[in-house]
Short mmCIF file of C-alpha atoms and ligand atoms in Angstrom, two decimals:
data_model
loop_
_atom_site.label_atom_id
_atom_site.label_comp_id
_atom_site.label_asym_id
_atom_site.label_seq_id
_atom_site.Cartn_x
_atom_site.Cartn_y
_atom_site.Cartn_z
CA MET A 1 179.98 1.34 -27.44
CA ASN A 2 178.64 3.63 -30.03
CA SER A 3 177.75 7.12 -29.65
CA LYS A 4 175.27 8.26 -32.45
CA ASN A 5 171.85 6.59 -32.64
CA ILE A 6 171.22 4.73 -36.17
CA ASN A 7 167.76 4.92 -36.44
CA VAL A 8 165.73 2.31 -38.80
CA THR A 9 165.72 5.30 -41.12
CA LYS A 10 167.57 8.13 -41.97
CA THR A 11 165.79 10.48 -44.42
CA HIS A 12 169.01 10.79 -47.72
CA LEU A 13 169.01 14.84 -48.44
CA PRO A 14 170.15 15.88 -51.63
CA ASP A 15 172.61 18.45 -52.97
CA ARG A 16 171.90 21.15 -51.48
CA GLU A 17 173.25 23.57 -53.55
CA LYS A 18 170.96 22.32 -56.42
CA PHE A 19 167.90 22.08 -54.44
CA ASP A 20 169.02 26.20 -53.42
CA ALA A 21 168.04 26.96 -57.47
CA TYR A 22 165.00 24.78 -57.45
CA ILE A 23 163.53 27.32 -54.44
CA ASP A 24 165.53 30.70 -55.74
CA ARG A 25 163.18 30.01 -59.05
CA LEU A 26 160.12 29.75 -56.25
CA TYR A 27 161.09 32.90 -54.68
CA GLU A 28 161.85 34.37 -58.03
CA THR A 29 157.75 33.02 -59.53
CA ALA A 30 156.30 32.44 -56.66
CA TRP A 31 154.52 30.34 -57.38
CA VAL A 32 155.09 27.84 -54.49
CA THR A 33 151.93 25.64 -54.62
CA ASN A 34 148.35 24.75 -57.15
CA ASN A 35 149.84 22.48 -59.76
CA GLY A 36 153.79 24.80 -60.44
CA GLU A 37 155.49 23.24 -62.83
CA PHE A 38 158.07 21.39 -60.29
CA VAL A 39 154.63 18.99 -59.82
CA ARG A 40 154.29 18.85 -63.53
CA GLU A 41 157.93 18.48 -64.11
CA LEU A 42 157.73 15.74 -60.57
CA THR A 43 155.11 14.16 -61.99
CA ALA A 44 155.78 13.41 -66.22
CA ARG A 45 159.65 12.74 -64.63
CA LEU A 46 157.82 9.84 -61.91
CA GLU A 47 155.80 8.68 -64.96
CA GLU A 48 158.70 8.29 -67.10
CA TYR A 49 161.25 7.41 -64.16
CA LEU A 50 158.44 4.64 -63.12
CA GLY A 51 157.11 3.03 -66.56
CA VAL A 52 153.39 4.36 -65.91
CA GLU A 53 150.40 7.28 -66.99
CA ASN A 54 148.39 8.63 -65.03
CA LEU A 55 149.52 9.34 -62.35
CA LEU A 56 148.94 11.54 -59.85
CA LEU A 57 150.82 13.77 -56.82
CA VAL A 58 150.03 14.56 -53.77
CA SER A 59 150.10 15.82 -50.09
CA ASN A 60 150.72 12.70 -48.79
CA GLY A 61 149.98 8.62 -48.91
CA THR A 62 147.13 9.25 -46.87
CA MET A 63 145.34 11.56 -48.48
CA ALA A 64 146.73 9.33 -51.75
CA LEU A 65 144.95 5.95 -50.23
CA GLN A 66 141.13 8.83 -49.61
CA ILE A 67 141.71 10.19 -52.49
CA ALA A 68 141.68 6.39 -54.62
CA TYR A 69 138.82 4.99 -52.53
CA LYS A 70 136.84 8.40 -52.66
CA THR A 71 137.32 9.35 -56.58
CA LEU A 72 136.58 4.71 -57.15
CA GLY A 73 133.28 5.36 -55.13
CA ILE A 74 134.08 2.44 -53.34
CA THR A 75 131.36 2.30 -50.09
CA GLY A 76 130.28 -0.60 -47.52
CA GLN A 77 133.42 -3.01 -46.60
CA ALA A 78 136.84 -2.79 -48.59
CA ILE A 79 139.05 -5.84 -47.46
CA THR A 80 142.18 -4.97 -46.83
CA THR A 81 144.95 -6.55 -45.15
CA PRO A 82 145.63 -6.48 -41.33
CA PHE A 83 149.17 -6.84 -41.06
CA SER A 84 150.24 -2.71 -42.31
CA PHE A 85 150.75 0.95 -41.45
CA VAL A 86 148.21 2.08 -39.43
CA ALA A 87 147.24 4.11 -42.89
CA THR A 88 146.15 1.12 -45.05
CA THR A 89 143.08 0.66 -42.09
CA SER A 90 143.22 3.65 -41.27
CA SER A 91 142.11 5.09 -44.74
CA LEU A 92 139.47 3.16 -44.63
CA VAL A 93 137.72 4.16 -42.01
CA TRP A 94 138.33 8.21 -41.99
CA GLY A 95 136.17 7.85 -45.39
CA GLY A 96 133.58 5.87 -43.65
CA ILE A 97 134.38 2.00 -45.13
CA GLU A 98 133.93 -0.57 -43.17
CA PRO A 99 137.57 -2.40 -42.97
CA VAL A 100 137.65 -5.89 -42.92
CA PHE A 101 140.52 -8.56 -42.27
CA ALA A 102 141.71 -11.07 -44.82
CA ASP A 103 144.95 -12.62 -42.81
CA ILE A 104 148.33 -12.56 -44.56
CA ASN A 105 150.48 -15.71 -46.11
CA PRO A 106 153.29 -16.42 -43.84
CA LYS A 107 155.62 -16.57 -46.06
CA THR A 108 155.58 -13.65 -47.95
CA PHE A 109 153.71 -11.29 -45.12
CA CYS A 110 151.36 -9.92 -48.02
CA ILE A 111 147.15 -10.60 -48.41
CA ASP A 112 146.13 -14.33 -49.08
CA PRO A 113 143.79 -14.22 -51.84
CA VAL A 114 142.11 -17.91 -50.95
CA ASN A 115 141.21 -15.78 -47.54
CA ILE A 116 139.82 -12.65 -49.66
CA GLU A 117 137.53 -14.99 -51.39
CA LYS A 118 136.51 -16.53 -48.30
CA ALA A 119 135.63 -12.60 -46.62
CA ILE A 120 133.22 -11.25 -49.49
CA THR A 121 129.74 -10.65 -49.04
CA PRO A 122 127.57 -8.43 -50.56
CA GLU A 123 128.27 -5.04 -48.92
CA THR A 124 131.46 -5.82 -50.87
CA THR A 125 133.03 -3.20 -52.89
CA ALA A 126 137.02 -3.75 -52.51
CA ILE A 127 140.13 -5.10 -52.25
CA VAL A 128 142.95 -2.74 -50.30
CA PRO A 129 146.02 -5.20 -50.76
CA VAL A 130 149.97 -4.17 -49.79
CA HIS A 131 152.85 -4.30 -51.42
CA VAL A 132 153.76 -4.96 -47.52
CA PHE A 133 157.63 -4.63 -48.03
CA GLY A 134 158.08 -3.75 -51.62
CA ASN A 135 157.22 -7.42 -52.34
CA ALA A 136 154.62 -7.92 -54.55
CA CYS A 137 151.25 -9.56 -53.39
CA GLU A 138 149.31 -12.70 -55.72
CA VAL A 139 148.99 -9.61 -58.52
CA GLU A 140 147.59 -12.36 -61.40
CA ALA A 141 144.83 -13.98 -58.21
CA ILE A 142 143.63 -11.20 -57.10
CA ASP A 143 142.73 -9.15 -60.42
CA ALA A 144 140.50 -12.41 -61.04
CA ILE A 145 138.93 -12.34 -57.80
CA ALA A 146 137.65 -8.70 -57.85
CA LYS A 147 137.20 -8.80 -61.68
CA LYS A 148 134.68 -12.14 -60.53
CA TYR A 149 132.90 -10.79 -57.69
CA GLY A 150 133.17 -6.61 -59.71
CA LEU A 151 135.02 -5.23 -56.86
CA LYS A 152 137.33 -2.14 -57.29
CA THR A 153 140.92 -2.56 -56.54
CA VAL A 154 143.23 -0.08 -54.23
CA TYR A 155 147.04 -1.54 -54.20
CA ASP A 156 148.93 -0.05 -51.54
CA GLY A 157 152.39 0.17 -53.23
CA ALA A 158 153.98 2.84 -50.02
CA HIS A 159 157.35 0.37 -50.24
CA ALA A 160 157.32 -0.43 -53.80
CA PHE A 161 158.54 2.07 -55.72
CA GLY A 162 160.20 1.38 -58.60
CA VAL A 163 159.15 -1.90 -57.65
CA LYS A 164 158.82 -4.12 -61.81
CA TYR A 165 156.66 -7.44 -61.77
CA LYS A 166 157.06 -9.72 -64.35
CA GLY A 167 159.23 -7.07 -66.52
CA GLU A 168 156.95 -4.19 -65.91
CA SER A 169 156.01 -1.51 -63.30
CA LEU A 170 154.09 -3.70 -60.55
CA LEU A 171 151.92 0.09 -59.91
CA LYS A 172 149.57 -0.68 -63.60
CA HIS A 173 147.35 -3.08 -61.18
CA GLY A 174 144.11 -2.84 -59.98
CA ASP A 175 142.16 -0.02 -60.39
CA ALA A 176 144.89 1.98 -58.81
CA THR A 177 148.23 2.08 -56.69
CA ILE A 178 149.23 4.64 -54.13
CA MET A 179 152.87 5.52 -52.89
CA SER A 180 154.30 7.46 -50.45
CA PHE A 181 156.50 10.36 -50.55
CA HIS A 182 157.56 11.15 -47.25
CA ALA A 183 160.91 11.37 -45.70
CA THR A 184 161.67 8.10 -44.28
CA LYS A 185 160.54 5.92 -47.35
CA LEU A 186 162.32 4.74 -50.41
CA PHE A 187 162.65 7.82 -52.67
CA HIS A 188 161.18 11.11 -50.81
CA THR A 189 159.04 14.35 -50.99
CA ILE A 190 159.70 15.54 -47.95
CA GLU A 191 155.44 14.63 -47.18
CA GLY A 192 153.82 13.40 -50.48
CA GLY A 193 152.34 10.41 -52.59
CA ALA A 194 151.08 9.23 -55.56
CA ILE A 195 148.15 7.76 -57.13
CA VAL A 196 148.81 5.92 -59.80
CA PHE A 197 145.59 5.06 -61.85
CA LYS A 198 144.47 2.44 -64.93
CA ARG A 199 141.59 4.56 -66.34
CA LYS A 200 142.07 8.06 -67.70
CA GLU A 201 138.99 9.19 -66.44
CA ASP A 202 139.54 7.74 -63.26
CA LEU A 203 143.13 10.64 -63.40
CA GLU A 204 140.86 14.14 -63.46
CA LYS A 205 138.25 13.16 -61.64
CA ALA A 206 140.89 13.01 -58.43
CA LYS A 207 142.56 16.28 -59.74
CA LEU A 208 139.04 17.90 -58.93
CA LEU A 209 138.87 15.88 -55.62
CA ILE A 210 142.25 17.11 -54.38
CA ASN A 211 141.17 20.72 -55.25
CA PHE A 212 138.01 21.65 -53.74
CA GLY A 213 136.50 19.70 -56.37
CA ILE A 214 137.26 23.01 -58.81
CA ASN A 215 136.87 22.49 -62.06
CA GLY A 216 136.99 26.27 -63.36
CA PRO A 217 136.96 29.79 -61.57
CA ASP A 218 133.15 30.08 -60.91
CA SER A 219 132.67 26.65 -61.03
CA ILE A 220 132.51 23.56 -58.29
CA VAL A 221 131.22 20.68 -58.94
CA CYS A 222 132.03 17.27 -56.64
CA GLU A 223 133.37 16.87 -53.16
CA GLY A 224 136.32 18.23 -53.40
CA ILE A 225 139.09 18.37 -50.35
CA ASN A 226 142.45 19.60 -50.50
CA ALA A 227 145.72 17.79 -50.96
CA LYS A 228 147.74 18.97 -53.41
CA MET A 229 151.49 18.46 -53.10
CA ASN A 230 153.10 22.14 -52.85
CA GLU A 231 155.88 23.36 -55.11
CA PHE A 232 159.29 22.92 -52.46
CA GLN A 233 158.05 19.13 -51.31
CA ALA A 234 158.20 18.78 -55.89
CA ALA A 235 161.63 20.68 -55.68
CA MET A 236 162.78 17.77 -53.20
CA GLY A 237 161.33 15.45 -55.45
CA LEU A 238 163.21 16.55 -58.17
CA CYS A 239 166.54 16.62 -56.34
CA VAL A 240 166.37 13.23 -54.45
CA LEU A 241 164.82 11.43 -58.33
CA ASP A 242 168.78 13.00 -59.58
CA GLU A 243 170.75 10.75 -56.52
CA ILE A 244 167.65 7.87 -56.81
CA GLY A 245 169.78 5.36 -58.47
CA ALA A 246 173.19 5.85 -56.38
CA ILE A 247 170.83 5.67 -53.09
CA ILE A 248 168.95 2.17 -54.52
CA ASN A 249 173.61 1.09 -55.45
CA HIS A 250 174.01 1.80 -51.92
CA ARG A 251 171.38 0.50 -49.94
CA ALA A 252 171.38 -2.25 -51.95
CA GLU A 253 175.26 -2.81 -50.42
CA VAL A 254 173.60 -2.38 -46.63
CA TRP A 255 171.05 -4.85 -47.81
CA TYR A 256 173.51 -7.58 -48.86
CA HIS A 257 175.75 -7.06 -45.67
CA TYR A 258 172.95 -7.82 -43.96
CA ALA A 259 172.08 -11.06 -45.58
CA SER A 260 175.22 -12.05 -44.86
CA LEU A 261 175.90 -11.75 -41.77
CA LEU A 262 172.38 -12.82 -41.04
CA LYS A 263 170.94 -15.04 -42.79
CA ASP A 264 171.43 -18.24 -41.56
CA VAL A 265 170.02 -17.96 -37.80
CA VAL A 266 166.90 -15.25 -38.74
CA GLU A 267 164.60 -16.09 -40.68
CA MET A 268 163.25 -13.52 -43.60
CA GLN A 269 160.82 -12.73 -46.60
CA GLU A 270 159.41 -14.80 -48.97
CA ARG A 271 160.05 -12.97 -51.87
CA ASN A 272 158.17 -13.09 -55.92
CA PRO A 273 161.04 -14.08 -57.95
CA HIS A 274 158.73 -11.78 -60.14
CA ILE A 275 160.28 -8.79 -58.69
CA ASN A 276 163.74 -6.23 -58.42
CA ASN A 277 164.42 -5.36 -54.55
CA ASN A 278 163.95 -2.01 -53.68
CA TYR A 279 165.67 -2.70 -51.07
CA ILE A 280 163.43 -0.15 -49.03
CA TYR A 281 162.94 -2.35 -46.01
CA TYR A 282 165.55 -5.80 -44.33
CA PRO A 283 162.36 -7.97 -41.46
CA VAL A 284 163.94 -9.87 -39.74
CA LEU A 285 162.07 -12.55 -38.37
CA PHE A 286 162.39 -14.30 -35.35
CA LYS A 287 161.38 -17.19 -33.41
CA THR A 288 159.73 -15.88 -30.21
CA GLU A 289 158.44 -12.55 -29.09
CA ASP A 290 160.34 -13.36 -26.69
CA GLU A 291 163.73 -13.19 -28.46
CA LEU A 292 162.36 -10.76 -30.30
CA LEU A 293 162.14 -7.56 -27.33
CA GLN A 294 165.84 -8.98 -26.05
CA ILE A 295 167.70 -8.49 -29.11
CA LYS A 296 165.32 -5.52 -29.56
CA GLU A 297 166.70 -4.39 -25.36
CA GLU A 298 170.58 -5.05 -26.52
CA LEU A 299 170.10 -3.22 -29.99
CA ASN A 300 168.22 0.12 -27.72
CA ASN A 301 171.85 -0.85 -25.66
CA ASN A 302 173.87 -0.16 -28.44
CA ASN A 303 171.65 3.26 -29.53
CA VAL A 304 169.69 0.74 -32.38
CA PHE A 305 166.38 1.64 -33.03
CA PRO A 306 165.39 -0.71 -34.82
CA ARG A 307 161.50 -0.86 -35.71
CA ARG A 308 158.61 -3.53 -34.85
CA TYR A 309 156.62 -3.12 -38.55
CA PHE A 310 154.71 -3.76 -38.37
CA TYR A 311 153.06 -4.76 -34.95
CA PRO A 312 150.61 -4.31 -32.96
CA SER A 313 148.56 -6.54 -36.01
CA LEU A 314 146.62 -4.28 -36.90
CA ASP A 315 142.73 -7.37 -36.05
CA THR A 316 143.71 -5.38 -32.38
CA LEU A 317 143.15 -1.64 -32.73
CA ASP A 318 140.40 -0.53 -30.38
CA TYR A 319 137.97 1.64 -32.59
CA LEU A 320 137.21 -1.03 -35.14
CA GLN A 321 134.14 -3.58 -35.09
CA PRO A 322 134.84 -6.66 -33.34
CA GLN A 323 137.58 -8.74 -35.00
CA ASN A 324 138.01 -11.88 -36.10
CA ALA A 325 141.48 -12.92 -34.99
CA GLN A 326 144.30 -12.76 -37.50
CA VAL A 327 146.43 -15.94 -36.41
CA ILE A 328 149.08 -14.94 -38.82
CA SER A 329 149.23 -11.69 -38.99
CA ARG A 330 148.86 -11.17 -35.22
CA ASP A 331 151.71 -14.36 -34.91
CA ILE A 332 154.31 -12.51 -37.86
CA ALA A 333 153.44 -9.09 -35.97
CA SER A 334 154.35 -10.22 -32.64
CA ARG A 335 158.09 -10.99 -33.97
CA ILE A 336 159.34 -9.75 -36.78
CA LEU A 337 161.45 -6.47 -36.05
CA CYS A 338 163.36 -4.76 -39.07
CA LEU A 339 166.84 -3.41 -38.84
CA PRO A 340 168.17 0.53 -39.60
CA ILE A 341 168.56 0.52 -43.28
CA ASP A 342 170.08 4.08 -45.10
CA ALA A 343 172.05 4.27 -48.67
CA TRP A 344 175.05 5.66 -46.07
CA LEU A 345 174.38 3.67 -42.62
CA ASN A 346 178.28 2.55 -42.54
CA PRO A 347 179.75 -1.78 -43.15
CA ASN A 348 181.35 -1.28 -39.47
CA ASP A 349 177.76 0.36 -37.60
CA ILE A 350 176.42 -3.35 -39.55
CA GLU A 351 178.50 -5.98 -38.11
CA MET A 352 177.99 -4.22 -35.02
CA ILE A 353 174.22 -4.66 -35.36
CA CYS A 354 174.75 -8.05 -35.89
CA ASN A 355 176.98 -8.92 -33.91
CA THR A 356 174.31 -8.02 -31.30
CA ILE A 357 172.46 -10.01 -32.67
CA LEU A 358 173.84 -13.60 -33.16
CA ALA A 359 175.86 -13.12 -29.69
CA GLU A 360 171.90 -13.60 -28.48
CA TYR A 361 171.77 -16.32 -30.12
CA GLN A 362 174.95 -17.87 -29.01
CA PHE A 363 174.34 -16.41 -25.48
CA GLU A 364 170.42 -18.61 -25.74
CA GLY A 365 172.48 -21.16 -27.20
CA GLU A 366 173.95 -21.33 -24.70
CA LEU A 367 171.52 -22.16 -21.50
CA GLN A 368 170.01 -24.50 -24.56
CA ALA A 369 172.98 -26.77 -24.06
CA ASP A 370 171.25 -29.04 -22.23
CA GLU A 371 168.47 -29.47 -23.99
CA SER A 372 170.33 -30.21 -27.21
CA SER A 373 173.51 -30.30 -27.49
CA GLU A 374 174.03 -30.20 -31.73
CA ARG A 375 172.15 -27.10 -32.19
CA THR A 376 174.46 -25.43 -29.58
CA PHE A 377 177.16 -26.29 -31.74
CA VAL A 378 175.23 -25.50 -34.96
CA ARG A 379 174.81 -22.06 -33.00
CA ARG A 380 177.96 -21.56 -32.37
CA SER A 381 179.57 -22.38 -35.03
CA LEU A 382 178.64 -19.43 -36.84
CA PHE A 383 181.11 -17.80 -35.18
CA THR A 384 184.05 -19.32 -35.36
C1 LIG B 1 154.37 5.39 -45.16
C2 LIG B 1 152.09 4.17 -45.79
C3 LIG B 1 151.95 4.73 -46.06
C4 LIG B 1 151.61 5.85 -45.65
O1 LIG B 1 152.17 7.01 -46.38
P1 LIG B 1 151.79 8.09 -45.24
O2 LIG B 1 152.70 8.95 -46.23
O3 LIG B 1 152.68 8.81 -44.69
O4 LIG B 1 150.94 9.42 -45.29
C5 LIG B 1 150.35 4.07 -45.93
N1 LIG B 1 150.64 2.99 -46.06
C6 LIG B 1 151.98 2.02 -45.27
C7 LIG B 1 151.91 0.82 -46.03
C8 LIG B 1 153.14 2.41 -45.09
O5 LIG B 1 154.66 2.02 -45.44
#
């Protein structure tokens, strides 16, 4: 049996000597935060790598959402997806904005534009869609709705690092797109995040907001907060960015290894045909929640710890106003499991994980032998 734990993600720590050299520099200058040289360098390098302008580094992805809402003057209600990490919704609530859910497309797991339009009320000021697992939302349809009703759009692109849509950065859509650079994400700065604004004037406004609204030694011009990225975070980011190509290539190998073993047994997310894959997650959709729970338990017994991303569906949160049940999101949330993926996951471990899943299918196949001998045969044949 496998003795070390295999978690859903494993933080990539870059070359130690290189990181140490950055830290030495910080010990020399003692400039450790407040728009220091590494934050400025990382900003420029990320804009170039991602192919975007108006990028602002911040302390984490959740603050990135809050700063984006504040910058764009979002109030009242915002239409968002129930199928996301809780921060998408909780950040709205913290900003005094009421989240109103629009259900997802059951294939792509992203918010369905048809449901967005149905959820619009006189209070609606914004749309907050999520590029779930790095899959692009239907950006053209969403941008058209935003335009038609005069709404702002903030995309939660926490998973969309490096994703291109029709040859250009996906992060360019909407009034702003946020990213998370948390240690568990594809690219990281330990904790951290960024906002990509469409307009330069919004970037300038947000720069003030993340630094207490301070505009000069004796000048405070707006109700700011503290959301600055510090130099140690930026140093980590510069080192990880040097290795991002290798990280993505290795993750691709893991991703395709899973796919080759599992593609005939589990359902996968339908990906937008106009994007590249950044291999940030390996989500699999089981037929029932019972099947998921069985398989999760078997994996846990082998010290494998996948995660139920995203569960529960956010329309079930107790602290929200009573919500209409988002039926598709609840169904997907109950059956989806993200398998461990990181750049250096061992092929033997991938096979062990897949065999555990396949064995569960074989077992179920046997149980159903009376019902349908044909189906059992199909499932069994996967092992031969
Ligand atoms: C990780 C994540 C966030 C929050 O980012 P932090 O950097 O952890 O604050 C927001 N939205 C989604 C979809 C995420 O996955």
